[in-house]
CSV table of C-alpha atoms in Angstrom, one decimal:
chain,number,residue,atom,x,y,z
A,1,UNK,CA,24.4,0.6,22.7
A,2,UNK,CA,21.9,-1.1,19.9
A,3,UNK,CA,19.4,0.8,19.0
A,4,UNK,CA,16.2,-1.5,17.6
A,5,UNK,CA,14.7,-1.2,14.3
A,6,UNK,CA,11.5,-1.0,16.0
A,7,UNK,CA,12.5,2.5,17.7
A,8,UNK,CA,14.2,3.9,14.5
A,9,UNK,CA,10.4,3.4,12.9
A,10,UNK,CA,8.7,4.0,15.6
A,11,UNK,CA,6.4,1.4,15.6
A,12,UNK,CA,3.8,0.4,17.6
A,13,UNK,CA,5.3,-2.7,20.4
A,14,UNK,CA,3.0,-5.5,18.6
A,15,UNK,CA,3.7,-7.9,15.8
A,16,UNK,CA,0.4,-9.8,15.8
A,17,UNK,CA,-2.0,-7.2,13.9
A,18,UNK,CA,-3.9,-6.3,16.9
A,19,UNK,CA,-3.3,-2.7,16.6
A,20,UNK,CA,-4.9,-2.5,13.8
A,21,UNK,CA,-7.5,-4.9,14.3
A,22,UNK,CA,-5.6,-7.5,12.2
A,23,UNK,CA,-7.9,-5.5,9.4
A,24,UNK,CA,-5.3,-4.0,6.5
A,25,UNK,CA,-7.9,-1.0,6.2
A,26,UNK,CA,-8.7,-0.1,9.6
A,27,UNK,CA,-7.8,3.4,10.3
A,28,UNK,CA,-8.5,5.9,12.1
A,29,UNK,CA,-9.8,8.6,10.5
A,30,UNK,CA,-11.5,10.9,13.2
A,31,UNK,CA,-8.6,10.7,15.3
A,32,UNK,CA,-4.8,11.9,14.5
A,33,UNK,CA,-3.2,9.8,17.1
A,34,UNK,CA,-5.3,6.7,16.6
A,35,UNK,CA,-3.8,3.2,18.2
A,36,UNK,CA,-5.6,2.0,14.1
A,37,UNK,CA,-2.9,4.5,12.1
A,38,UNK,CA,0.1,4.0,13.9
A,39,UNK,CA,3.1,2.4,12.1
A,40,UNK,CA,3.1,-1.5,12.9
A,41,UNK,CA,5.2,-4.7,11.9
A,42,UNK,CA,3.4,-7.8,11.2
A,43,UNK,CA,3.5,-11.7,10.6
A,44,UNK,CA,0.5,-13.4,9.3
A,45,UNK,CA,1.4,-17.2,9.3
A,46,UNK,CA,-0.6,-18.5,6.4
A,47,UNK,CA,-2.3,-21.4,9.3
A,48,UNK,CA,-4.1,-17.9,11.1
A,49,UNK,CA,-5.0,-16.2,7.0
A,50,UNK,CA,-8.7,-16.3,7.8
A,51,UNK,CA,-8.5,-14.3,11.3
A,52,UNK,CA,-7.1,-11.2,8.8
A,53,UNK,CA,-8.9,-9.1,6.9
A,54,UNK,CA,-8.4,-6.8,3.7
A,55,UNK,CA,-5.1,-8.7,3.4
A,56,UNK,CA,-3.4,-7.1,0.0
A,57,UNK,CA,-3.4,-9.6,-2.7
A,58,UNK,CA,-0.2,-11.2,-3.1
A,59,UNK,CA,1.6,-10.5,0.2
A,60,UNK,CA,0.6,-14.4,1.6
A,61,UNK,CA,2.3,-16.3,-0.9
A,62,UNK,CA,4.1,-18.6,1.4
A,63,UNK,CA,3.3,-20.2,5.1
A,64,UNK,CA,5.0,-17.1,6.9
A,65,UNK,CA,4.4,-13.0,5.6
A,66,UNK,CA,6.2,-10.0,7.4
A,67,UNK,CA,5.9,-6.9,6.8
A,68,UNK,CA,5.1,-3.2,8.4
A,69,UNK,CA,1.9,-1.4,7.8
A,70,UNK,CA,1.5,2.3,7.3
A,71,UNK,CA,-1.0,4.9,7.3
A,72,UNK,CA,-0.1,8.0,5.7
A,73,UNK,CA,-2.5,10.9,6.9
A,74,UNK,CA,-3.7,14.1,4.8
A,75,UNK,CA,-6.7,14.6,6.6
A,76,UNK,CA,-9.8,12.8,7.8
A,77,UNK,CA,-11.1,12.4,4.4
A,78,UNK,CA,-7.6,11.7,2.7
A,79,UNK,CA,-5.6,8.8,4.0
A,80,UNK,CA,-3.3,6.0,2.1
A,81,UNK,CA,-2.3,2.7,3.9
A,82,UNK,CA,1.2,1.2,2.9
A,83,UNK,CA,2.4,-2.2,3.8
A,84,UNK,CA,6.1,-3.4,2.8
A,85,UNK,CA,6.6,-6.8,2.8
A,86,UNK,CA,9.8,-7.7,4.0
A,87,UNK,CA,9.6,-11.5,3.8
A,88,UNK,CA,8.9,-13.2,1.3
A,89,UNK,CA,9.6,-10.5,-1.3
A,90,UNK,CA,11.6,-7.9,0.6
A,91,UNK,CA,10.3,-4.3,-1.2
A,92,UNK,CA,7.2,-5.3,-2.4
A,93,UNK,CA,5.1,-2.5,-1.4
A,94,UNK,CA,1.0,-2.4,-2.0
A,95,UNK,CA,-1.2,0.3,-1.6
A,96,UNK,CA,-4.5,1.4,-0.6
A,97,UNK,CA,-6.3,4.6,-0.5
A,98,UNK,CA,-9.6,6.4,1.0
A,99,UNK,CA,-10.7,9.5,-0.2
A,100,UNK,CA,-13.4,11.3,0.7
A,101,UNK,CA,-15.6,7.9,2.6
A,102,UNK,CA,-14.5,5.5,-0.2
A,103,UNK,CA,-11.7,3.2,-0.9
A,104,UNK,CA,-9.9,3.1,-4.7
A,105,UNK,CA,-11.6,1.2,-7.1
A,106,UNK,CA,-9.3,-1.7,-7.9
A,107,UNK,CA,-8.7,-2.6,-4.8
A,108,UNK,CA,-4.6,-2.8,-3.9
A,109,UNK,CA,-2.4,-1.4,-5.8
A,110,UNK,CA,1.3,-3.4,-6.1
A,111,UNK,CA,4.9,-2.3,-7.0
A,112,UNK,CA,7.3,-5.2,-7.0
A,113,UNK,CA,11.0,-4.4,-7.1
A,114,UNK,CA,12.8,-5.7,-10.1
């Protein structure tokens, strides 16, 4: 019996984005159980970069990007998204966050393993 990385994370079945709009900061904020805040793997291939949207700076740096996409929920008014790239720079995490109807100022925020 193998169980699938996809079921330890509990991730939505798509790969593609569409969960989430292929927009990096759609969530959904009036609903808890939104199909836009679930946990969801990705691959952008650098060919498809202008269907995305919001796409943290840095995470397309080669023809092929995977990662998975988080939204970690306080409340309606506090809400962070976290993507982990796993390919090409396996830990590099970036970071987003909406607090009360507005997005950080700075845009993405980046921590790159050492």
């Amino acid at each position: 019996y193998h169980n699938s990385a996809l079921t330890k994370v509990n991730a939505v079945d798509t790969k593609d984005g569409s969960s989430f709009n292929r927009d990096f900061q759609t969530i959904g904020l009036t609903d808890i159980d939104s199909e836009y805040s679930k946990t969801a793997y990705f691959l952008i291939n650098k060919s498809d970069e202008s269907q995305w949207k919001n796409i943290p700076p840095g995470l397309l740096t080669t023809s092929v990007s995977v990662g998975l996409r988080e939204v970690l929920r306080y409340s309606s008014t506090v809400t962070m998204v976290r993507v982990t790239e796993i390919y090409p720079k396996p830990g590099t995490m970036y970071f987003r966050s909406y607090n009360n109807g507005e997005w950080n100022d700075g845009g993405w925020k980046t921590i790159t393993p050492q």
